[in-house]
Short mmCIF file of C-alpha atoms in Angstrom, two decimals:
data_model
loop_
_atom_site.label_atom_id
_atom_site.label_comp_id
_atom_site.label_asym_id
_atom_site.label_seq_id
_atom_site.Cartn_x
_atom_site.Cartn_y
_atom_site.Cartn_z
CA MET A 1 79.29 49.57 -40.68
CA ASP A 2 76.63 50.71 -43.07
CA SER A 3 73.96 50.41 -40.45
CA VAL A 4 75.97 52.51 -37.98
CA TYR A 5 76.35 55.12 -40.67
CA ALA A 6 72.66 55.04 -41.44
CA LEU A 7 71.81 55.25 -37.79
CA LEU A 8 74.18 57.98 -36.62
CA ILE A 9 75.63 59.89 -39.55
CA ALA A 10 73.26 59.75 -42.47
CA PRO A 11 70.47 61.84 -40.91
CA PHE A 12 72.90 64.74 -40.51
CA ALA A 13 74.80 64.14 -43.74
CA GLU A 14 71.74 63.95 -45.92
CA PHE A 15 69.36 66.45 -44.41
CA ASP A 16 70.07 70.13 -44.19
CA PHE A 17 67.40 70.73 -41.53
CA MET A 18 69.03 68.14 -39.26
CA ARG A 19 72.40 69.86 -39.54
CA ARG A 20 70.84 73.20 -38.71
CA ALA A 21 69.02 71.73 -35.75
CA LEU A 22 72.27 70.16 -34.55
CA VAL A 23 74.20 73.41 -34.74
CA GLY A 24 71.44 75.56 -33.27
CA ALA A 25 70.60 73.35 -30.32
CA SER A 26 74.26 72.56 -29.54
CA VAL A 27 75.27 76.22 -29.46
CA LEU A 28 72.26 76.87 -27.27
CA ALA A 29 73.32 74.09 -24.91
CA VAL A 30 76.81 75.60 -24.59
CA SER A 31 75.46 79.09 -24.01
CA ALA A 32 72.81 78.10 -21.48
CA ALA A 33 75.06 75.81 -19.42
CA PRO A 34 76.73 78.43 -17.21
CA ILE A 35 73.39 80.20 -16.69
CA GLY A 36 71.77 76.94 -15.62
CA VAL A 37 74.61 76.05 -13.25
CA PHE A 38 74.43 79.44 -11.52
CA LEU A 39 70.63 79.31 -11.28
CA MET A 40 70.94 75.91 -9.63
CA LEU A 41 73.70 76.94 -7.22
CA ARG A 42 71.80 80.05 -6.19
CA ARG A 43 68.69 77.96 -5.48
CA MET A 44 66.93 79.67 -8.37
CA SER A 45 66.28 76.57 -10.45
CA LEU A 46 62.63 77.46 -10.93
CA VAL A 47 63.38 81.04 -11.93
CA GLY A 48 64.18 79.95 -15.48
CA ASP A 49 60.75 78.39 -15.73
CA ALA A 50 59.08 81.54 -14.45
CA MET A 51 61.07 83.64 -16.93
CA ALA A 52 60.04 81.39 -19.80
CA HIS A 53 56.40 82.02 -18.97
CA ALA A 54 57.07 85.72 -18.63
CA ILE A 55 58.41 85.88 -22.17
CA LEU A 56 55.17 84.65 -23.67
CA PRO A 57 53.10 87.86 -23.93
CA GLY A 58 55.98 89.68 -25.61
CA ALA A 59 56.29 86.94 -28.19
CA ALA A 60 52.51 87.02 -28.58
CA VAL A 61 52.44 90.75 -29.23
CA GLY A 62 55.17 90.28 -31.81
CA TYR A 63 53.13 87.51 -33.37
CA LEU A 64 49.95 89.60 -33.41
CA ILE A 65 51.70 92.47 -35.12
CA ALA A 66 53.92 90.64 -37.58
CA GLY A 67 52.74 87.04 -37.70
CA LEU A 68 55.28 84.25 -37.30
CA SER A 69 58.21 86.62 -37.66
CA LEU A 70 61.31 85.68 -35.71
CA GLY A 71 62.47 89.27 -35.34
CA ALA A 72 59.21 90.62 -33.97
CA MET A 73 58.64 87.71 -31.62
CA THR A 74 62.22 87.80 -30.36
CA LEU A 75 62.06 91.50 -29.67
CA GLY A 76 58.70 91.16 -27.93
CA GLY A 77 59.98 88.26 -25.85
CA LEU A 78 63.08 90.17 -24.79
CA VAL A 79 61.07 93.24 -23.77
CA ALA A 80 58.57 91.19 -21.76
CA GLY A 81 61.29 89.07 -20.13
CA PHE A 82 63.46 92.05 -19.15
CA ALA A 83 60.40 93.93 -17.86
CA VAL A 84 59.32 91.08 -15.59
CA ALA A 85 62.87 90.46 -14.34
CA LEU A 86 63.38 94.13 -13.60
CA LEU A 87 59.98 94.64 -11.97
CA ALA A 88 60.40 91.56 -9.80
CA GLY A 89 63.88 92.73 -8.77
CA LEU A 90 62.66 96.25 -7.99
CA VAL A 91 59.69 95.06 -5.92
CA ALA A 92 62.00 92.73 -3.99
CA ARG A 93 64.38 95.59 -3.19
CA LEU A 94 61.78 98.27 -2.45
CA THR A 95 59.16 96.30 -0.53
CA LYS A 96 58.99 93.52 2.00
CA LEU A 97 58.29 90.86 -0.63
CA ARG A 98 61.05 88.40 -1.50
CA GLU A 99 62.20 88.07 -5.08
CA ASP A 100 60.69 84.61 -5.66
CA ALA A 101 57.25 85.80 -4.57
CA SER A 102 57.29 88.98 -6.65
CA LEU A 103 58.60 87.03 -9.64
CA ALA A 104 55.77 84.52 -9.26
CA ALA A 105 53.22 87.33 -9.20
CA PHE A 106 54.57 89.00 -12.33
CA TYR A 107 55.15 85.90 -14.40
CA LEU A 108 51.66 84.59 -13.73
CA MET A 109 50.13 87.87 -14.89
CA SER A 110 52.45 87.82 -17.86
CA LEU A 111 51.51 84.25 -18.79
CA ALA A 112 47.78 84.93 -18.60
CA LEU A 113 48.24 88.01 -20.73
CA GLY A 114 50.23 86.04 -23.27
CA VAL A 115 47.67 83.28 -23.66
CA THR A 116 44.86 85.86 -23.94
CA LEU A 117 46.74 87.73 -26.65
CA ILE A 118 47.41 84.61 -28.65
CA SER A 119 43.80 83.48 -28.41
CA LEU A 120 42.73 86.83 -29.90
CA ARG A 121 43.97 85.64 -33.22
CA GLY A 122 45.20 82.45 -34.77
CA SER A 123 44.55 78.80 -34.23
CA ASN A 124 45.85 76.51 -31.53
CA ILE A 125 48.53 75.31 -33.90
CA ASP A 126 50.19 78.71 -33.74
CA LEU A 127 50.02 78.62 -29.98
CA LEU A 128 51.67 75.22 -29.99
CA HIS A 129 54.43 76.59 -32.20
CA VAL A 130 55.14 79.43 -29.82
CA LEU A 131 55.01 77.18 -26.78
CA PHE A 132 56.96 74.25 -28.14
CA GLY A 133 59.02 75.58 -31.04
CA SER A 134 60.30 73.62 -34.02
CA VAL A 135 63.97 72.81 -33.96
CA LEU A 136 63.71 71.28 -37.42
CA ALA A 137 62.72 74.59 -38.98
CA LEU A 138 65.69 76.76 -38.04
CA ASP A 139 66.45 79.20 -40.84
CA ASP A 140 69.59 81.33 -41.19
CA GLN A 141 68.04 84.10 -39.16
CA ALA A 142 67.32 81.79 -36.24
CA LEU A 143 70.88 80.41 -36.31
CA TYR A 144 72.36 83.91 -36.34
CA LEU A 145 70.16 84.78 -33.38
CA ILE A 146 71.35 81.77 -31.43
CA GLY A 147 74.97 82.53 -32.34
CA GLY A 148 74.52 86.13 -31.24
CA VAL A 149 72.95 85.09 -27.95
CA ALA A 150 75.81 82.70 -27.25
CA SER A 151 78.43 85.38 -28.00
CA VAL A 152 76.78 87.98 -25.79
CA THR A 153 76.38 85.40 -23.03
CA ALA A 154 80.06 84.48 -23.12
CA LEU A 155 81.11 88.12 -23.11
CA VAL A 156 78.81 89.32 -20.32
CA PHE A 157 79.49 86.26 -18.25
CA THR A 158 83.22 86.91 -18.13
CA ILE A 159 82.46 90.41 -16.87
CA VAL A 160 80.02 89.49 -14.10
CA VAL A 161 81.27 86.09 -12.99
CA ARG A 162 83.33 87.32 -10.02
CA PRO A 163 80.69 89.49 -8.38
CA LEU A 164 78.16 86.76 -9.15
CA VAL A 165 80.17 84.14 -7.30
CA MET A 166 80.80 86.52 -4.42
CA GLU A 167 77.14 87.48 -4.16
CA SER A 168 76.15 83.83 -4.13
CA ILE A 169 78.44 82.96 -1.23
CA ASP A 170 78.71 86.07 0.84
CA PRO A 171 76.44 88.93 -0.30
CA VAL A 172 77.24 91.03 2.77
CA PHE A 173 80.94 90.92 1.95
CA LEU A 174 80.34 91.92 -1.66
CA ARG A 175 78.15 94.87 -0.64
CA ALA A 176 80.89 95.99 1.73
CA VAL A 177 83.63 96.05 -0.91
CA SER A 178 81.76 96.85 -4.11
CA ARG A 179 78.58 98.08 -5.70
CA ALA A 180 78.83 95.51 -8.46
CA GLY A 181 76.38 93.09 -6.83
CA ALA A 182 73.06 94.47 -8.05
CA PRO A 183 74.19 95.22 -11.63
CA ALA A 184 75.79 91.78 -11.85
CA HIS A 185 72.61 90.13 -10.62
CA LEU A 186 70.49 92.05 -13.14
CA ALA A 187 72.91 91.27 -15.97
CA PHE A 188 72.69 87.62 -15.01
CA LEU A 189 68.88 87.64 -15.12
CA ALA A 190 69.06 89.41 -18.47
CA LEU A 191 71.32 86.63 -19.77
CA ALA A 192 68.77 84.06 -18.60
CA VAL A 193 66.04 85.89 -20.52
CA LEU A 194 68.29 86.22 -23.56
CA ASN A 195 69.03 82.49 -23.66
CA LEU A 196 65.39 81.58 -23.23
CA VAL A 197 64.40 83.90 -26.05
CA GLY A 198 67.21 82.50 -28.19
CA GLY A 199 65.91 79.02 -27.48
CA PHE A 200 62.27 79.58 -28.10
CA GLN A 201 62.40 79.34 -31.88
CA ALA A 202 64.18 76.02 -31.57
CA LEU A 203 62.59 74.49 -28.52
CA GLY A 204 59.68 76.77 -27.66
CA THR A 205 59.34 79.09 -24.68
CA LEU A 206 58.66 76.27 -22.25
CA LEU A 207 61.21 73.70 -23.38
CA ALA A 208 64.03 76.23 -23.73
CA VAL A 209 64.28 76.02 -19.94
CA GLY A 210 64.98 72.31 -20.25
CA ILE A 211 68.25 72.66 -22.13
CA MET A 212 69.29 75.26 -19.56
CA MET A 213 68.40 73.46 -16.33
CA LEU A 214 68.52 69.69 -16.87
CA PRO A 215 72.21 69.43 -17.89
CA ALA A 216 73.12 71.91 -15.13
CA ILE A 217 71.28 69.96 -12.45
CA ALA A 218 72.75 66.68 -13.68
CA SER A 219 76.26 68.18 -13.59
CA ARG A 220 76.04 68.60 -9.80
CA PHE A 221 76.40 64.81 -9.50
CA TRP A 222 79.66 64.71 -11.45
CA ALA A 223 81.78 67.75 -10.64
CA GLN A 224 82.98 69.50 -7.51
CA THR A 225 84.05 72.81 -8.97
CA LEU A 226 82.17 75.54 -10.79
CA THR A 227 84.24 75.09 -13.94
CA GLY A 228 83.78 71.34 -13.77
CA MET A 229 80.03 71.66 -13.46
CA ILE A 230 79.77 74.00 -16.42
CA ALA A 231 81.95 71.69 -18.53
CA VAL A 232 79.85 68.65 -17.62
CA ALA A 233 76.63 70.57 -18.30
CA ILE A 234 77.90 71.49 -21.77
CA ILE A 235 78.84 67.89 -22.54
CA ILE A 236 75.47 66.60 -21.36
CA GLY A 237 73.61 69.35 -23.26
CA ILE A 238 75.34 68.55 -26.55
CA SER A 239 75.01 64.80 -26.05
CA ALA A 240 71.30 65.16 -25.36
CA THR A 241 70.95 67.29 -28.50
CA ILE A 242 72.63 64.73 -30.74
CA ALA A 243 70.84 61.74 -29.22
CA GLY A 244 67.50 63.52 -29.13
CA LEU A 245 67.70 64.58 -32.76
CA LEU A 246 68.66 61.07 -33.93
CA ILE A 247 65.97 59.34 -31.90
CA SER A 248 63.29 61.76 -32.99
CA PHE A 249 64.43 61.34 -36.61
CA HIS A 250 64.31 57.56 -36.59
CA LEU A 251 61.16 57.18 -34.52
CA GLY A 252 59.30 60.12 -35.99
CA LEU A 253 58.92 61.92 -32.65
CA ALA A 254 58.72 65.65 -32.05
CA SER A 255 62.38 66.70 -31.89
CA GLY A 256 62.34 69.49 -29.26
CA PRO A 257 60.63 67.46 -26.54
CA THR A 258 62.79 64.41 -27.40
CA ILE A 259 65.97 66.43 -26.80
CA ILE A 260 64.68 67.56 -23.42
CA LEU A 261 63.54 64.03 -22.54
CA ILE A 262 67.01 62.71 -23.26
CA ALA A 263 68.47 65.48 -21.11
CA GLY A 264 66.06 64.33 -18.42
CA LEU A 265 67.33 60.79 -18.84
CA PHE A 266 70.88 62.07 -18.33
CA TYR A 267 69.70 63.66 -15.12
CA ILE A 268 68.09 60.44 -13.84
CA VAL A 269 71.18 58.39 -14.66
CA SER A 270 73.45 61.02 -13.06
CA MET A 271 71.28 61.08 -9.96
CA VAL A 272 71.66 57.32 -9.58
CA ILE A 273 75.32 56.73 -10.49
CA GLY A 274 76.87 60.21 -10.14
CA PRO A 275 79.95 60.08 -7.85
CA GLN A 276 79.16 63.43 -6.15
CA GLY A 277 76.34 62.53 -3.81
CA GLY A 278 74.37 60.36 -6.23
CA LEU A 279 72.13 57.60 -4.86
CA LEU A 280 74.69 54.79 -5.22
CA ALA A 281 77.57 56.90 -3.92
CA SER A 282 75.54 57.80 -0.86
CA TYR A 283 74.63 54.21 0.00
CA LEU A 284 77.73 52.24 -0.96
CA PRO A 285 80.62 52.14 1.51
CA GLN A 286 83.25 54.69 0.52
CA ARG A 287 87.01 54.48 0.82
CA HIS A 288 88.75 57.14 2.79
CA LEU A 289 92.26 58.31 3.49
CA GLU A 290 94.31 57.19 6.47
CA ALA A 291 94.69 60.71 7.80
CA MET B 1 94.48 114.96 19.78
CA ILE B 2 93.77 112.38 17.11
CA ALA B 3 90.26 112.32 15.70
CA PRO B 4 88.27 109.22 16.64
CA ALA B 5 87.95 106.43 14.08
CA ILE B 6 84.18 106.20 14.38
CA CYS B 7 82.06 108.91 15.94
CA CYS B 8 78.48 107.85 16.74
CA ALA B 9 76.29 110.95 16.72
CA ASP B 10 73.00 110.17 18.46
CA VAL B 11 72.57 107.00 16.42
CA THR B 12 69.29 105.09 16.58
CA LEU B 13 69.08 101.83 14.66
CA GLY B 14 66.28 99.41 14.13
CA TYR B 15 63.96 97.47 11.94
CA GLY B 16 60.54 99.11 11.74
CA PRO B 17 59.51 101.28 14.68
CA HIS B 18 61.24 99.20 17.36
CA PRO B 19 64.71 100.54 18.00
CA ALA B 20 67.45 97.94 18.35
CA VAL B 21 70.00 100.56 19.36
CA HIS B 22 68.68 103.69 21.00
CA HIS B 23 70.46 107.07 20.91
CA LEU B 24 74.06 105.92 20.92
CA ASP B 25 76.49 108.77 21.39
CA GLY B 26 80.23 108.35 21.63
CA ASP B 27 83.52 107.61 19.91
CA PHE B 28 85.55 104.58 19.02
CA GLU B 29 89.08 105.91 19.30
CA ARG B 30 91.54 105.34 16.49
CA GLY B 31 93.49 102.16 17.12
CA SER B 32 91.19 101.05 19.93
CA LEU B 33 90.25 97.43 20.58
CA THR B 34 86.68 97.31 21.84
CA ALA B 35 84.52 94.41 22.94
CA ILE B 36 80.81 94.93 22.41
CA LEU B 37 78.83 93.00 24.97
CA GLY B 38 75.24 92.67 26.00
CA PRO B 39 72.38 90.19 26.15
CA ASN B 40 70.73 88.75 23.06
CA GLY B 41 68.65 91.36 21.28
CA ALA B 42 70.74 94.19 22.68
CA GLY B 43 71.59 95.52 19.22
CA LYS B 44 75.22 94.45 19.05
CA SER B 45 75.15 92.90 15.58
CA THR B 46 72.85 95.66 14.40
CA LEU B 47 75.43 98.23 15.43
CA LEU B 48 78.19 96.48 13.47
CA LYS B 49 75.94 96.15 10.41
CA ALA B 50 75.17 99.85 10.54
CA ILE B 51 78.83 100.83 10.87
CA ALA B 52 79.59 98.53 7.92
CA GLY B 53 76.96 100.43 5.94
CA GLU B 54 74.53 97.51 5.68
CA LEU B 55 71.80 99.32 7.59
CA LYS B 56 70.75 102.95 7.43
CA PRO B 57 70.31 104.61 10.85
CA LEU B 58 66.72 105.59 11.73
CA SER B 59 68.22 108.80 13.06
CA GLY B 60 71.66 110.20 13.79
CA HIS B 61 74.77 109.27 11.82
CA PHE B 62 78.28 107.90 11.96
CA ASP B 63 81.23 110.16 11.31
CA PHE B 64 84.41 108.53 10.04
CA GLY B 65 86.43 111.70 9.68
CA ALA B 66 87.70 113.30 6.48
CA ASP B 67 88.85 110.20 4.59
CA LYS B 68 86.37 107.38 4.48
CA PRO B 69 88.22 104.50 6.08
CA ARG B 70 88.31 101.00 4.67
CA ILE B 71 86.13 98.71 6.72
CA ALA B 72 86.42 94.94 6.91
CA TYR B 73 83.34 93.18 8.24
CA LEU B 74 83.35 89.59 9.38
CA PRO B 75 79.75 88.35 9.42
CA GLN B 76 78.36 85.54 11.54
CA LEU B 77 79.09 82.16 9.98
CA ALA B 78 75.42 81.50 9.26
CA GLU B 79 75.30 84.35 6.75
CA ILE B 80 77.64 82.56 4.35
CA ASP B 81 76.40 79.97 1.85
CA ARG B 82 78.97 77.24 2.23
CA SER B 83 77.30 74.84 -0.20
CA PHE B 84 78.70 76.85 -3.11
CA PRO B 85 81.57 74.95 -4.77
CA LEU B 86 84.54 77.14 -3.92
CA THR B 87 87.99 76.41 -2.56
CA VAL B 88 89.63 78.05 0.43
CA PHE B 89 92.10 79.74 -1.90
CA GLU B 90 89.31 81.22 -4.03
CA LEU B 91 87.43 82.46 -0.99
CA LEU B 92 90.59 84.16 0.25
CA ALA B 93 91.19 85.73 -3.15
CA MET B 94 87.91 87.61 -2.55
CA GLY B 95 89.80 89.51 0.14
CA LEU B 96 91.96 91.03 -2.60
CA TRP B 97 88.92 92.34 -4.50
CA ARG B 98 89.90 95.97 -4.12
CA LYS B 99 93.15 95.23 -5.90
CA LEU B 100 91.92 92.69 -8.44
CA GLY B 101 88.46 93.97 -9.39
CA LEU B 102 86.53 92.26 -12.17
CA PHE B 103 89.42 91.04 -14.28
CA GLY B 104 92.71 91.40 -12.42
CA GLY B 105 94.77 88.23 -12.36
CA LEU B 106 96.59 86.96 -9.29
CA SER B 107 100.27 87.80 -9.39
CA LYS B 108 102.90 85.59 -7.84
CA GLU B 109 103.07 88.11 -5.03
CA ASP B 110 99.30 87.87 -4.43
CA ARG B 111 99.54 84.10 -4.20
CA HIS B 112 102.34 84.52 -1.71
CA THR B 113 100.24 86.96 0.34
CA ILE B 114 97.35 84.51 0.41
CA GLY B 115 99.74 81.76 1.47
CA GLN B 116 101.00 83.97 4.30
CA ALA B 117 97.44 84.68 5.47
CA LEU B 118 96.72 80.93 5.55
CA ASP B 119 99.92 80.42 7.49
CA ALA B 120 98.91 83.10 9.98
CA VAL B 121 95.64 81.32 10.77
CA GLY B 122 97.30 77.89 10.92
CA LEU B 123 95.77 76.42 7.77
CA VAL B 124 98.81 75.75 5.61
CA GLY B 125 97.99 73.20 2.94
CA PHE B 126 94.25 73.95 2.94
CA GLU B 127 94.37 75.98 -0.30
CA ASN B 128 92.46 73.49 -2.41
CA ARG B 129 89.99 72.30 0.20
CA ARG B 130 86.39 73.10 -0.67
CA ILE B 131 84.69 75.35 1.85
CA ASP B 132 81.83 72.89 2.38
CA THR B 133 84.32 70.38 3.84
CA LEU B 134 85.62 72.73 6.55
CA SER B 135 84.66 72.54 10.21
CA GLY B 136 83.17 75.59 11.91
CA GLY B 137 86.50 76.47 13.52
CA GLN B 138 88.39 76.09 10.24
CA MET B 139 85.86 78.29 8.47
CA SER B 140 86.35 80.95 11.16
CA ARG B 141 90.08 80.78 10.57
CA VAL B 142 89.58 81.19 6.83
CA LEU B 143 87.37 84.24 7.35
CA PHE B 144 89.99 85.76 9.65
CA ALA B 145 92.55 85.22 6.92
CA ARG B 146 90.28 87.01 4.47
CA VAL B 147 89.97 89.96 6.86
CA MET B 148 93.77 90.06 6.97
CA LEU B 149 93.97 90.19 3.20
CA GLN B 150 91.51 93.07 3.09
CA ASP B 151 94.07 95.11 5.03
CA CYS B 152 91.54 97.60 6.42
CA ASP B 153 91.69 100.50 8.91
CA ILE B 154 88.58 99.35 10.75
CA VAL B 155 87.80 95.71 11.48
CA LEU B 156 84.31 94.64 12.59
CA LEU B 157 83.97 91.11 13.96
CA ASP B 158 80.46 89.78 14.60
CA GLU B 159 80.64 86.98 17.17
CA PRO B 160 83.98 85.73 15.83
CA PHE B 161 84.42 83.26 18.68
CA ALA B 162 80.96 81.72 18.76
CA ALA B 163 80.96 77.92 18.77
CA ILE B 164 84.68 77.36 18.27
CA ASP B 165 87.06 75.46 20.51
CA ALA B 166 89.44 76.99 23.06
CA ARG B 167 92.57 76.51 20.99
CA THR B 168 91.08 78.21 17.96
CA VAL B 169 89.99 81.11 20.16
CA VAL B 170 93.53 81.48 21.49
CA ASP B 171 94.97 81.50 17.95
CA LEU B 172 92.43 83.98 16.63
CA ILE B 173 92.77 86.29 19.67
CA ALA B 174 96.48 86.41 18.94
CA LEU B 175 95.65 87.63 15.44
CA VAL B 176 93.29 90.29 16.78
CA GLU B 177 96.02 91.50 19.13
CA ARG B 178 98.44 91.64 16.22
CA TRP B 179 96.00 93.82 14.25
CA HIS B 180 95.62 96.00 17.35
CA ALA B 181 99.38 96.39 17.52
CA GLU B 182 99.37 97.44 13.86
CA GLY B 183 97.12 100.35 14.83
CA ARG B 184 93.83 99.15 13.36
CA THR B 185 90.56 100.00 15.04
CA ILE B 186 88.79 96.80 16.04
CA LEU B 187 85.22 96.18 17.25
CA ALA B 188 84.21 92.67 18.22
CA VAL B 189 80.83 91.41 19.38
CA LEU B 190 81.45 88.96 22.23
CA HIS B 191 79.40 86.85 24.59
CA ASP B 192 82.24 86.04 26.95
CA ASP B 193 82.96 88.57 29.72
CA ALA B 194 86.17 86.79 30.71
CA LEU B 195 87.52 87.04 27.17
CA ALA B 196 86.78 90.75 27.09
CA ARG B 197 88.46 91.31 30.46
CA ALA B 198 91.55 89.38 29.39
CA HIS B 199 92.15 90.78 25.92
CA PHE B 200 90.06 93.89 25.20
CA PRO B 201 91.18 97.22 26.69
CA SER B 202 87.82 98.89 26.00
CA SER B 203 84.26 97.65 26.17
CA LEU B 204 80.81 98.86 25.22
CA LEU B 205 77.96 97.31 27.15
CA LEU B 206 74.81 97.58 25.12
CA ALA B 207 71.20 96.83 25.96
CA ARG B 208 69.49 98.81 23.22
CA GLU B 209 70.76 101.83 25.16
CA PRO B 210 74.45 102.09 25.94
CA ILE B 211 74.80 101.01 29.58
CA ALA B 212 78.48 101.74 29.93
CA TRP B 213 81.35 102.50 27.59
CA GLY B 214 85.03 102.85 28.41
CA ALA B 215 87.82 100.85 30.01
CA THR B 216 86.74 97.23 30.25
CA ALA B 217 87.29 96.99 34.01
CA ASP B 218 84.98 99.97 34.61
CA VAL B 219 82.32 98.76 32.18
CA LEU B 220 81.93 95.10 33.16
CA THR B 221 80.81 95.57 36.73
CA GLU B 222 78.15 93.41 38.30
CA ILE B 223 75.75 96.35 38.53
CA ASN B 224 76.15 97.27 34.88
CA LEU B 225 75.68 93.68 33.71
CA ARG B 226 72.52 93.33 35.80
CA THR B 227 71.17 96.61 34.44
CA ALA B 228 71.84 95.42 30.88
CA ARG B 229 69.86 92.21 31.43
CA ARG B 230 66.94 94.10 32.92
CA MET B 231 66.89 96.69 30.13
CA VAL B 232 66.44 94.16 27.36
CA GLU B 233 63.81 92.16 29.24
CA ALA B 234 61.73 95.27 29.84
CA HIS B 235 60.60 95.57 26.25
CA ASP B 236 57.39 97.59 26.01
CA PRO B 237 55.35 97.11 22.82
CA HIS B 238 53.20 100.13 23.71
CA ALA B 239 56.06 102.51 24.33
CA PRO B 240 55.32 106.04 23.17
CA LEU B 241 57.02 107.35 20.02
CA CYS B 242 60.40 108.86 20.66
CA GLU B 243 60.71 112.55 19.83
CA VAL B 244 63.16 113.00 16.98
CA ALA B 245 64.98 116.29 17.17
#
């Protein structure tokens, strides 16, 4: 009994930074789940990754001006992320280019700019911090930020979810009955940026995508409905957070990457044994109804 | 004299400089049931898209009269992403968007209406089926039910009977005739002359230019059909620019 306690409970009971990491990363996992599921269903799984890169120069400018200040880097990241999302969307609507191509163009420029800015000042250690975060150093401010992001996400999502679903399935129909499509799409991209920025203090700009996408992608193998997928993604996200934190604590590994690795493990297991089109389900004989 | 439902005033439609529909002039009468026929590439779907407001005319315009009518547009099946996890019931609820909007909940009456629409297309009991498990014919039926729920003055059907079996066609034609009887204006892109002759009082034969427009029997003559085929085949990439008045 003691060993179970020492293994699973003690790290959180005894260390404040572990509790903070648990709360921060779990709330992030809940908030990012619906975003990830929609990105996946709309065949935009790589968009989160592109957005994460796009955020970098904003965070870098914040860092150049104010040092490792959460407020400045968050603000910079938001501005850069929104700008790239908006520009990519505009180019896609006004020119012949598709959105994925224009997004690729802008995020690559943004990434190069970000790395250049960071190299202007500071050592590689700072760069690593921006890129990979430090979930074990979440202060009150960072937790409030994550809580705020989650609240805004929940609120905005309830407003845009219907047009978002309709645009995903039948965009022509939505355009015929409503003008809500474009604003809903933009609001959705903004939420993606917001969650990535919220996650970058904890997990870093690059790994914040992991807690968004991996549970969402894994959920496809378990649930048939939108609600079901989001619920499964939340469960996987929180489970990966708890397991990742404990493993990194006991083995002395970097915590952010460990959380994402565990989420990746969930994905691999889901892909193999998931009942909705997983490997085993596809190859084993299935029972069917008589009529 | 009742004003026409849709007045096409010298409408030219296209993508880039090549016109897909060239100088279309004429009226779709209120309450008319019109088949739009013509070879592939004749501009039939383009015309429906433009009337639905999806495509801006290169020149000319459509006139819908004083009150902008409500238009229901049934796209070709391929334009719908059926891999999205949604049930038949949820897809049909989209048809009530104008009433429900962003937040409106479904009343008992709405659920009843949706049930009636399913009944009308012969899919009772399919409420909770996911749309990715439906056959092509069943999906067509569901989309017809959604058009019903939209309850619109003008109904645009883009190849509604493509790749579905004879029985489904019979059922869906019956629905179209019911809408016609209710006084709605209906335009349907077809590829089947016999179907048009049997069920559609009016026809528009299109081959980029309107070849003939009027009573179906007068439009679908052998000469007209042959002209239509020749018109589309004679596509000239070096055609001079058309003078725009």
